[in-house]
Structure formats: structure tokens, C-alpha cells
Amino acid sequence: MKGTIAALVKRAVSVLQDIPVDNPVGEARLLVSHATGVPVDRLTLELREPASEAQEAALEALLTRRTAREPISHILGKRAFFNHEFIVTPDALDPRPDTEALVLQALGARFSTVLDMGTGTGAIILSLLAERPDTTGVATDLSPAALKVARRNADQIGLTDRLTLLESDWYAAVTGTFDLIVSNPPYIALDEMPYLGRELSYEPRMALTDEGDGLSAYRTIIDGAAARLTSDGWLMVEIGWKQGPAVEALFHEAGFQNVDIHADLDHRDRVVVGQKG
């Protein structure tokens, strides 16, 4: 089936297996779809169709990027997260399935206003606003480039009128109070950075590490949360899977009540929650 869509898929699977990646067949279909313009859900129907030289060249260029361990979401320019597809660029942290645990915990709380600290692509707050049509939100980030990505996603999903984006060093530019504060802050310790996978080298460093012990962002967020929460408001943060006890202790030290640690779908500690005392 040389020169067909099927041959492109076979070629992509072979290259991806050699890298290797976790799901070579799934990634191959995504890359072939991107190279040919054939929707993923139609690839099976188009397998016997001829592939042009331009499509073959486009696929080879994509495979070269993937072989260099560029994240597939960066190559495709998008990532499925929760119930939407988000624009992804190297300017903002790529939203990952683990973070959906934070969204699910937040949706278990009552809120009409929400603050997302270090929003990146906006995936967390936009997922929350989309599920709660009567809510409004504020999202902050220190990176103007990341805020542009969040704005594009808000426009794409149709939530611009309910979201305010602020360039801010944590609470510095934030005013008012909120029923819910959420954050997926940089939590990788500096001494862990050399051991990260190559794909993370494509992510903005400031979204990965605090250049310290991995807990400094939590200290800032937790210490300032009470002044920004309404009575009985909730603070919820994503954590690294080993950080549960340390972050839980910070919540207790700050006077939060109903503090708890919740796991992600892989049964690893992923979210710490607490209610204003």
C-alpha cells in the first residue's frame, strides 16, 4: 500500500515505536491527520487513498520534531483537556490529564466567583466557567505571552465576557474576594530539574520550578488566600505526588479548615483543598 494514507500511518507508527512513545498508534494517527488534513475519525475510511509527496514530506517534518521529543501537543498546537480542546504553545504550560483532578474537586464546591493563579493556557478556569454558566472569574499570570494564549482559548470557547485576565505576580494586581481560589503553581524543586524528561524542556521554565524547594509558590498562595477568600471560601491547589503532607501542613498552619488531600486517576496525591477558617 505504498503511497497511501495507510503507508503514512505505518511509517509513523514505526518511527514512534523507536522513540519510544506510550501510544505510538494513537500518536501516528494524530500526526498523519495533521499532515494530510484528513480528520482523525475519517482516517480508517481513507487508508487506501493515495498520499501526495507534499503530505509525505509534511509527515516526515512532524516526525523529525517528535523524534526530538517535542511534545505532540506543541506539534499539533492543541490539547484535549476536560471537556474542551485548548490552544497550546511553548509560551504556557501544557495542560495535562492529572490537572483534571483539580477541576473535578473545584466543581464539587459552591462558587460564583473564582480566581486562578498562574493560569497558563487558562485550561483550569475556562473548564470551570464553562461548567458553571452563572460564574465569573479572574486569572493571573506573570507571563504576558501565557496570558495571550489564555485569551485565545477564552475567545475560542466563548468565555471572554466572564473572564478577566491580569498580568500579576501572584496576588499583586488582584483586588476583591472570591468564593474559590485554584492554582497549579510551579512545584518542581530545583534539584529535580536535571532529571526531567526531554519533553519538559519545551515548557516555560517559570511554570515548572520555583528555583527552590518546590514549595515557595504554595507558601505565597496559602499565606495570601484568606484575605482574598469570601467567608467559607475554598482554596484548592495541584501538587506533585510526593508533596501532599508538606502542603497539607502549610494549609493547617495558615488556619484552614476541612483540609484534605485528593488523588488523581492514577491514585497519586494530586490536589490539596482547604476552607477558610
Coordinates of C-alpha atoms in Angstrom, one line a residue:
M1 CA 0.0 0.0 0.0
K2 CA 2.9 2.2 -0.8
G3 CA 2.0 5.9 -1.4
T4 CA -1.3 5.6 0.5
I5 CA -2.6 7.1 3.8
A6 CA -2.1 3.6 5.3
A7 CA 1.6 3.7 4.4
L8 CA 1.9 7.0 6.2
V9 CA 0.3 5.6 9.3
K10 CA 2.6 2.6 9.1
R11 CA 5.7 4.8 8.7
A12 CA 4.6 7.0 11.6
V13 CA 4.0 4.0 13.9
S14 CA 7.4 2.6 13.1
V15 CA 9.2 5.9 14.0
L16 CA 7.2 6.5 17.1
Q17 CA 7.8 2.9 18.4
D18 CA 11.6 3.5 18.1
I19 CA 11.5 6.8 20.2
P20 CA 9.5 5.2 22.0
V21 CA 6.2 6.8 23.0
D22 CA 3.4 5.4 25.2
N23 CA 0.8 5.2 22.4
P24 CA 2.5 5.0 19.0
V25 CA -0.6 4.1 17.1
G26 CA -2.7 6.9 18.6
E27 CA 0.1 9.5 18.0
A28 CA 0.7 8.2 14.5
R29 CA -3.0 8.8 13.6
L30 CA -2.8 12.3 15.0
L31 CA 0.3 13.2 13.1
V32 CA -0.9 11.7 9.8
S33 CA -4.2 13.6 10.3
H34 CA -2.3 16.8 10.8
A35 CA 0.0 16.2 7.8
T36 CA -2.8 15.2 5.4
G37 CA -5.7 17.3 6.6
V38 CA -7.9 14.1 6.9
P39 CA -9.8 14.2 10.2
V40 CA -8.7 11.5 12.7
D41 CA -12.2 10.0 12.8
R42 CA -12.0 9.5 9.0
L43 CA -8.5 8.1 8.7
T44 CA -9.7 4.5 8.7
L45 CA -12.1 5.2 5.8
E46 CA -9.3 6.9 3.8
L47 CA -6.5 4.4 4.3
R48 CA -6.5 3.2 0.7
E49 CA -6.5 6.7 -0.7
P50 CA -3.2 7.9 -2.3
A51 CA -0.9 10.2 -0.3
S52 CA 0.8 13.1 -2.1
E53 CA 4.5 13.8 -2.0
A54 CA 3.7 17.0 -0.1
Q55 CA 1.8 15.0 2.5
E56 CA 4.7 12.6 2.9
A57 CA 7.1 15.5 3.3
A58 CA 4.8 17.1 5.9
L59 CA 4.6 13.9 7.9
E60 CA 8.4 13.5 7.9
A61 CA 8.8 17.0 9.2
L62 CA 6.4 16.3 12.0
L63 CA 8.2 13.0 12.9
T64 CA 11.5 14.8 13.0
R65 CA 10.1 17.2 15.6
R66 CA 8.6 14.3 17.6
T67 CA 11.9 12.4 17.5
A68 CA 13.5 15.4 19.1
R69 CA 10.9 14.9 21.9
E70 CA 8.9 18.0 21.2
P71 CA 5.5 17.4 22.8
I72 CA 2.9 16.2 20.4
S73 CA 0.5 18.9 21.8
H74 CA 3.1 21.6 20.7
I75 CA 3.4 20.0 17.3
L76 CA -0.4 19.9 16.8
G77 CA -0.9 23.2 18.6
K78 CA -3.7 21.9 20.7
R79 CA -4.5 19.6 23.7
A80 CA -7.8 18.0 24.8
F81 CA -8.4 18.8 28.4
F82 CA -11.6 18.1 30.4
N83 CA -14.5 18.9 28.0
H84 CA -12.7 21.2 25.6
E85 CA -9.8 21.5 23.2
F86 CA -7.2 24.1 24.1
I87 CA -4.7 26.0 22.0
V88 CA -1.2 25.1 23.2
T89 CA 2.1 26.9 22.5
P90 CA 5.6 26.8 24.1
D91 CA 4.6 30.0 26.0
A92 CA 2.4 28.3 28.5
L93 CA 2.4 25.0 30.5
D94 CA 0.8 22.2 28.5
P95 CA -2.4 21.2 30.4
R96 CA -2.2 17.5 31.4
P97 CA -4.8 14.9 32.4
D98 CA -3.6 14.9 36.0
T99 CA -4.8 18.5 36.4
E100 CA -8.4 17.4 35.6
A101 CA -8.4 16.2 39.2
L102 CA -8.2 19.8 40.4
V103 CA -11.1 20.8 38.1
L104 CA -13.3 17.9 39.4
Q105 CA -12.6 18.9 43.0
A106 CA -13.4 22.5 42.3
L107 CA -16.7 21.6 40.7
G108 CA -17.7 19.9 43.9
A109 CA -17.7 23.3 45.7
R110 CA -20.2 26.1 45.5
F111 CA -18.8 29.2 43.9
S112 CA -19.9 32.2 41.8
T113 CA -16.5 33.8 41.6
V114 CA -13.2 32.1 41.1
L115 CA -9.5 33.2 41.0
D116 CA -7.0 31.1 39.0
M117 CA -3.4 31.8 40.0
G118 CA -0.8 31.2 37.3
T119 CA -3.3 30.3 34.7
G120 CA -1.1 29.4 31.7
T121 CA -3.4 28.3 28.9
G122 CA -6.4 29.1 31.0
A123 CA -7.4 25.4 31.0
I124 CA -8.4 25.2 34.6
I125 CA -10.5 28.4 34.9
L126 CA -12.1 28.1 31.5
S127 CA -13.1 24.5 32.3
L128 CA -14.8 25.7 35.5
L129 CA -16.5 28.7 33.9
A130 CA -17.8 26.5 31.1
E131 CA -19.4 24.1 33.5
R132 CA -20.9 26.9 35.6
P133 CA -22.7 29.4 33.3
D134 CA -23.6 31.7 36.2
T135 CA -20.0 32.2 37.4
T136 CA -17.3 34.8 36.6
G137 CA -13.5 34.5 37.1
V138 CA -10.2 36.3 37.3
A139 CA -7.0 34.6 36.0
T140 CA -3.5 35.8 36.6
D141 CA -0.1 35.0 35.2
L142 CA 3.3 36.7 35.4
S143 CA 3.9 35.9 31.7
P144 CA 2.2 38.2 29.1
A145 CA 2.8 35.6 26.5
A146 CA 0.9 33.0 28.5
L147 CA -2.0 35.4 29.0
K148 CA -2.2 35.8 25.2
V149 CA -2.7 32.0 25.0
A150 CA -5.3 32.1 27.7
R151 CA -7.1 34.9 25.8
R152 CA -7.2 32.9 22.6
N153 CA -8.7 30.0 24.5
A154 CA -11.3 32.1 26.1
D155 CA -12.2 33.5 22.7
Q156 CA -12.3 30.1 21.2
I157 CA -14.6 28.7 23.9
G158 CA -16.7 31.8 24.1
L159 CA -16.0 32.8 27.7
T160 CA -14.3 36.2 27.2
D161 CA -17.1 38.1 28.7
R162 CA -16.9 36.2 32.0
L163 CA -13.1 36.1 32.4
T164 CA -10.7 38.9 33.4
L165 CA -7.0 38.2 32.7
L166 CA -4.4 40.0 34.8
E167 CA -0.6 40.2 34.5
S168 CA 0.3 39.7 38.1
D169 CA 2.9 38.3 40.5
W170 CA 0.5 36.1 42.4
Y171 CA -1.9 38.5 44.3
A172 CA -0.1 41.7 43.5
A173 CA -2.6 43.0 40.9
V174 CA -5.6 41.2 42.4
T175 CA -8.5 43.0 44.1
G176 CA -11.7 41.8 45.6
T177 CA -12.6 38.5 47.1
F178 CA -13.6 35.1 45.6
D179 CA -15.5 32.0 46.6
L180 CA -12.8 29.8 45.2
I181 CA -9.1 30.1 44.5
V182 CA -7.4 27.5 42.4
S183 CA -3.8 27.1 41.2
N184 CA -1.4 24.7 39.5
P185 CA 1.8 26.5 40.5
P186 CA 5.4 25.6 39.7
Y187 CA 6.2 22.8 42.1
I188 CA 9.3 21.0 40.8
A189 CA 12.3 21.6 43.1
L190 CA 15.4 23.0 41.6
D191 CA 17.5 19.8 42.3
E192 CA 14.9 17.7 40.5
M193 CA 15.1 19.7 37.2
P194 CA 18.1 17.9 35.7
Y195 CA 16.2 14.6 35.9
L196 CA 13.0 15.7 34.0
G197 CA 12.1 14.1 30.7
R198 CA 13.2 15.9 27.5
E199 CA 9.6 16.9 26.6
L200 CA 9.5 19.2 29.6
S201 CA 12.5 21.2 28.2
Y202 CA 9.9 22.6 25.8
E203 CA 7.8 24.0 28.6
P204 CA 8.4 27.5 30.1
R205 CA 10.8 27.1 33.0
M206 CA 8.9 29.5 35.2
A207 CA 5.8 27.3 35.0
L208 CA 7.8 24.2 36.2
T209 CA 10.1 25.3 39.1
D210 CA 10.3 27.9 41.8
E211 CA 14.1 27.6 41.6
G212 CA 14.0 26.4 45.2
D213 CA 12.4 23.6 47.2
G214 CA 9.2 23.4 45.2
L215 CA 7.1 24.8 48.0
S216 CA 7.6 28.5 47.8
A217 CA 4.6 29.2 45.5
Y218 CA 2.4 27.3 47.9
R219 CA 3.6 29.4 50.8
T220 CA 2.8 32.6 48.9
I221 CA -0.6 31.4 47.7
I222 CA -1.7 30.0 51.0
D223 CA -0.4 32.9 53.1
G224 CA -2.4 35.4 51.0
A225 CA -5.5 33.3 50.4
A226 CA -7.5 34.2 53.5
A227 CA -7.6 37.9 52.5
R228 CA -8.8 37.1 49.1
L229 CA -11.5 34.5 50.0
T230 CA -15.1 35.1 51.0
S231 CA -16.4 33.6 54.2
D232 CA -16.2 29.8 54.0
G233 CA -14.4 30.1 50.6
W234 CA -12.2 27.3 49.3
L235 CA -8.5 27.1 48.3
M236 CA -7.5 24.2 46.0
V237 CA -4.0 23.6 44.6
E238 CA -2.4 20.9 42.4
I239 CA 0.6 19.3 44.0
G240 CA 3.4 16.9 43.0
W241 CA 2.6 13.4 44.1
K242 CA 5.1 13.5 47.0
Q243 CA 4.1 16.9 48.3
G244 CA 0.8 16.1 50.0
P245 CA 1.9 16.1 53.6
A246 CA 4.1 19.3 53.3
V247 CA 1.4 21.3 51.5
E248 CA -1.3 20.0 53.9
A249 CA 0.8 21.2 56.8
L250 CA 1.0 24.7 55.2
F251 CA -2.8 24.8 55.0
H252 CA -3.2 23.9 58.7
E253 CA -0.5 26.4 59.7
A254 CA -2.5 29.1 57.9
G255 CA -5.7 28.3 59.8
F256 CA -7.6 26.5 57.0
Q257 CA -10.3 24.0 57.9
N258 CA -11.6 20.8 56.2
V259 CA -8.1 20.3 54.8
D260 CA -7.8 17.2 52.7
I261 CA -5.7 15.5 50.0
H262 CA -7.3 14.0 46.9
A263 CA -5.8 11.6 44.4
D264 CA -5.8 11.7 40.6
L265 CA -7.0 8.9 38.3
D266 CA -3.6 7.1 38.8
H267 CA -4.3 7.1 42.6
R268 CA -1.5 9.5 43.3
D269 CA -1.8 12.5 45.6
R270 CA -2.7 15.4 43.3
V271 CA -4.9 18.1 45.0
V272 CA -4.9 19.7 48.4
V273 CA -8.1 21.6 49.4
G274 CA -8.9 23.7 52.4
Q275 CA -11.7 26.0 53.5
K276 CA -11.2 29.4 55.0
G277 CA -11.4 29.3 58.8

